[in-house]
Amino acid sequence: AKLKSFAAKIIQLLKEWTETFPYDFQDEKSMKELKEIAHRITQYDEENGTVKKIISQMTQNLLMALSARSQYQEIREKFRQPVTDKGTILKTKPQSTQKDILGVCCDPLILAQQLTYIELERVSNIYPEDLMQIVSHMDSLDNHKCRGDVTKTYNLEAYDNWFNCLSMLVATEICRVVKKKQRTRMVEFFIDVARECFNIGNFNSMMAII
């Protein structure tokens, strides 16, 4: 009876651990240890198989979480291009084919909503372990500089890079306009977009635009 009670507590611990910090089980060694512990626990509940079902579901959810985050990383890497390449593409395009942001979306509310969707997508991929990785790699209290671990904190870096990209997009869209009247219109448009972001509650995009 004591072993069954202890097994239930271990299952709860493993369940919360795998859901909150799935990256702890990314390497083969930790995954092997998890399977060994799970196997030993299931031996105490061979009669009805309830524990085995819970362990199986937990393992399946863990593998799905690791797979999803791995796919997200691969997709993000595909869209990452050197800055020089982007500049070259922009220069080679004829001026007539280079659309400004108003030619793509002239409604500040719609653009603010789309920016919010991007923000939510970036935030949804940030997990507690990403924050813990930053804390665990803090230097001395004198300088508070972080030694970023790319393999562990790429979700935070992606969110930070998005902020910088949006800021550069706004600056580029304003500066590339030649006529003062059109440039003024572009500035006013982004002010309206920032206001709509504020109304939605998307303060990160609002600050990036500002």
Coordinates of C-alpha atoms in Angstrom, one line a residue:
A1 CA 0.0 0.0 0.0
K2 CA 2.9 2.4 0.8
L3 CA 4.6 1.6 -2.5
K4 CA 1.4 2.4 -4.4
S5 CA 1.0 5.7 -2.5
F6 CA 4.6 6.5 -3.2
A7 CA 4.2 5.6 -6.9
A8 CA 1.3 7.9 -7.3
K9 CA 3.4 10.8 -5.9
I10 CA 6.2 10.0 -8.3
I11 CA 3.8 9.9 -11.2
Q12 CA 2.5 13.3 -10.3
L13 CA 6.1 14.6 -10.0
L14 CA 7.1 13.2 -13.4
K15 CA 3.9 14.5 -15.0
E16 CA 4.4 18.0 -13.9
W17 CA 8.1 17.8 -14.7
T18 CA 7.6 16.6 -18.3
E19 CA 4.9 19.2 -18.9
T20 CA 6.8 22.2 -17.5
F21 CA 10.3 21.4 -18.5
P22 CA 10.2 19.0 -21.5
Y23 CA 13.7 20.0 -22.6
D24 CA 15.2 18.3 -19.6
F25 CA 14.4 15.0 -21.4
Q26 CA 15.8 16.0 -24.7
D27 CA 18.9 13.9 -24.6
E28 CA 18.8 10.1 -24.7
K29 CA 20.3 9.6 -21.2
S30 CA 17.5 11.5 -19.4
M31 CA 14.9 9.9 -21.6
K32 CA 16.3 6.4 -20.7
E33 CA 16.2 7.2 -17.0
L34 CA 12.6 8.3 -17.3
K35 CA 11.6 5.1 -19.0
E36 CA 13.4 3.0 -16.4
I37 CA 11.6 4.8 -13.5
A38 CA 8.3 4.4 -15.4
H39 CA 8.9 0.7 -15.9
R40 CA 9.6 0.2 -12.1
I41 CA 6.4 2.1 -11.2
T42 CA 4.2 0.1 -13.5
Q43 CA 5.3 -3.1 -11.8
Y44 CA 3.3 -2.1 -8.7
D45 CA 0.1 -1.8 -10.7
E46 CA 0.0 -4.7 -13.0
E47 CA -3.5 -5.7 -11.9
N48 CA -5.6 -2.9 -13.5
G49 CA -3.0 -1.2 -15.7
T50 CA -4.1 2.4 -14.7
V51 CA -0.6 3.5 -14.0
K52 CA 0.7 2.1 -17.2
K53 CA -2.0 4.1 -19.2
I54 CA -1.0 7.3 -17.3
I55 CA 2.7 6.7 -18.0
S56 CA 2.1 6.0 -21.6
Q57 CA 0.0 9.2 -22.1
M58 CA 2.7 11.2 -20.3
T59 CA 5.4 9.8 -22.5
Q60 CA 3.4 10.5 -25.6
N61 CA 2.7 14.1 -24.6
L62 CA 6.4 14.6 -23.9
L63 CA 7.5 13.3 -27.3
M64 CA 4.8 15.5 -29.0
A65 CA 6.1 18.6 -27.1
L66 CA 9.7 17.9 -28.0
S67 CA 8.7 17.2 -31.7
A68 CA 6.7 20.4 -31.9
R69 CA 9.5 22.6 -30.5
S70 CA 12.0 20.9 -32.8
Q71 CA 9.8 21.7 -35.8
Y72 CA 9.4 25.3 -34.7
Q73 CA 13.2 25.6 -34.5
E74 CA 13.6 24.2 -38.0
I75 CA 11.0 26.5 -39.4
R76 CA 12.6 29.5 -37.7
E77 CA 16.0 28.6 -39.1
K78 CA 14.6 28.4 -42.6
F79 CA 13.3 32.0 -42.5
R80 CA 16.6 33.3 -41.0
Q81 CA 18.6 35.1 -43.8
P82 CA 21.7 37.2 -43.6
V83 CA 21.0 41.0 -43.6
T84 CA 23.3 41.5 -46.6
D85 CA 21.1 39.1 -48.7
K86 CA 18.0 41.1 -47.8
G87 CA 19.6 44.3 -48.9
T88 CA 20.7 42.8 -52.2
I89 CA 17.2 41.6 -52.9
L90 CA 15.8 45.1 -52.2
K91 CA 18.3 46.8 -54.4
T92 CA 17.8 44.4 -57.4
K93 CA 14.0 44.9 -57.4
P94 CA 12.7 47.7 -59.6
Q95 CA 11.3 50.7 -57.7
S96 CA 7.9 50.2 -59.2
T97 CA 7.6 46.7 -57.7
Q98 CA 8.7 47.6 -54.2
K99 CA 5.4 48.0 -52.3
D100 CA 5.3 50.0 -49.1
I101 CA 3.3 48.9 -46.1
L102 CA 0.3 51.0 -47.1
G103 CA 0.1 49.2 -50.4
V104 CA -0.2 45.9 -48.5
C105 CA -2.4 47.0 -45.6
C106 CA -3.8 50.5 -45.2
D107 CA -6.0 49.8 -42.1
P108 CA -4.1 50.4 -38.8
L109 CA -6.5 48.1 -36.9
I110 CA -6.0 45.1 -39.2
L111 CA -2.2 45.6 -39.1
A112 CA -2.3 45.8 -35.3
Q113 CA -4.3 42.6 -35.2
Q114 CA -1.8 40.8 -37.4
L115 CA 1.1 42.0 -35.3
T116 CA -0.7 40.7 -32.2
Y117 CA -1.1 37.3 -33.8
I118 CA 2.6 37.2 -34.4
E119 CA 3.3 38.3 -30.8
L120 CA 1.0 35.6 -29.4
E121 CA 2.7 32.9 -31.6
R122 CA 6.1 34.0 -30.3
V123 CA 5.0 34.1 -26.7
S124 CA 3.3 30.7 -26.8
N125 CA 6.6 29.1 -27.6
I126 CA 8.3 30.6 -24.5
Y127 CA 8.4 28.1 -21.7
P128 CA 9.5 28.4 -18.0
E129 CA 12.7 26.5 -18.8
D130 CA 13.7 29.2 -21.3
L131 CA 13.6 31.7 -18.4
M132 CA 15.3 29.3 -16.0
Q133 CA 18.1 28.9 -18.5
I134 CA 18.8 32.6 -18.5
V135 CA 18.8 32.8 -14.7
S136 CA 21.1 29.8 -14.4
H137 CA 23.6 31.4 -16.7
M138 CA 23.9 34.7 -15.0
D139 CA 27.4 36.0 -14.3
S140 CA 28.5 37.7 -11.1
L141 CA 26.1 40.2 -9.5
D142 CA 28.5 43.0 -10.5
N143 CA 27.7 43.0 -14.3
H144 CA 24.5 40.9 -14.6
K145 CA 25.4 39.8 -18.1
C146 CA 23.8 36.6 -19.5
R147 CA 25.8 34.0 -21.4
G148 CA 23.0 33.0 -23.7
D149 CA 22.7 29.3 -24.5
V150 CA 21.3 29.3 -28.1
T151 CA 20.1 25.7 -27.9
K152 CA 18.1 26.4 -24.8
T153 CA 16.9 30.0 -25.2
Y154 CA 16.2 30.3 -28.9
N155 CA 12.5 31.0 -28.2
L156 CA 13.4 34.0 -26.1
E157 CA 15.9 35.1 -28.8
A158 CA 13.2 34.7 -31.5
Y159 CA 10.9 37.0 -29.5
D160 CA 13.7 39.5 -29.0
N161 CA 14.6 39.4 -32.7
W162 CA 11.0 40.0 -33.7
F163 CA 10.9 43.2 -31.6
N164 CA 14.1 44.4 -33.4
C165 CA 12.7 43.4 -36.8
L166 CA 9.5 45.3 -36.3
S167 CA 11.4 48.4 -35.2
M168 CA 13.6 48.2 -38.3
L169 CA 10.6 47.6 -40.5
V170 CA 8.9 50.8 -39.2
A171 CA 12.1 52.9 -39.6
T172 CA 12.7 51.5 -43.1
E173 CA 9.1 52.1 -44.3
I174 CA 9.3 55.7 -43.2
C175 CA 12.8 56.5 -44.4
R176 CA 12.4 54.9 -47.9
V177 CA 9.6 57.3 -48.8
V178 CA 11.1 60.3 -50.7
K179 CA 8.3 62.9 -50.6
K180 CA 7.8 64.7 -47.3
K181 CA 4.0 64.5 -47.6
Q182 CA 4.0 60.8 -48.1
R183 CA 6.5 60.4 -45.3
T184 CA 4.3 62.3 -42.9
R185 CA 1.4 60.1 -43.9
M186 CA 3.5 57.0 -43.2
V187 CA 4.5 58.3 -39.7
E188 CA 0.8 59.1 -38.9
F189 CA -0.1 55.6 -40.1
F190 CA 2.3 53.9 -37.7
I191 CA 1.2 56.2 -34.9
D192 CA -2.4 54.9 -35.5
V193 CA -1.1 51.3 -35.6
A194 CA 0.7 51.8 -32.3
R195 CA -2.5 53.3 -30.8
E196 CA -4.5 50.2 -32.0
C197 CA -1.9 47.9 -30.5
F198 CA -2.3 49.8 -27.2
N199 CA -6.1 49.3 -27.4
I200 CA -5.7 45.6 -28.0
G201 CA -3.2 45.3 -25.2
N202 CA -0.2 44.5 -27.4
F203 CA 2.3 46.7 -25.7
N204 CA 5.4 44.9 -27.1
S205 CA 4.5 45.8 -30.7
M206 CA 3.5 49.3 -29.6
M207 CA 7.0 49.9 -28.0
A208 CA 8.7 48.4 -31.1
I209 CA 6.9 50.9 -33.3
I210 CA 7.7 53.8 -31.0

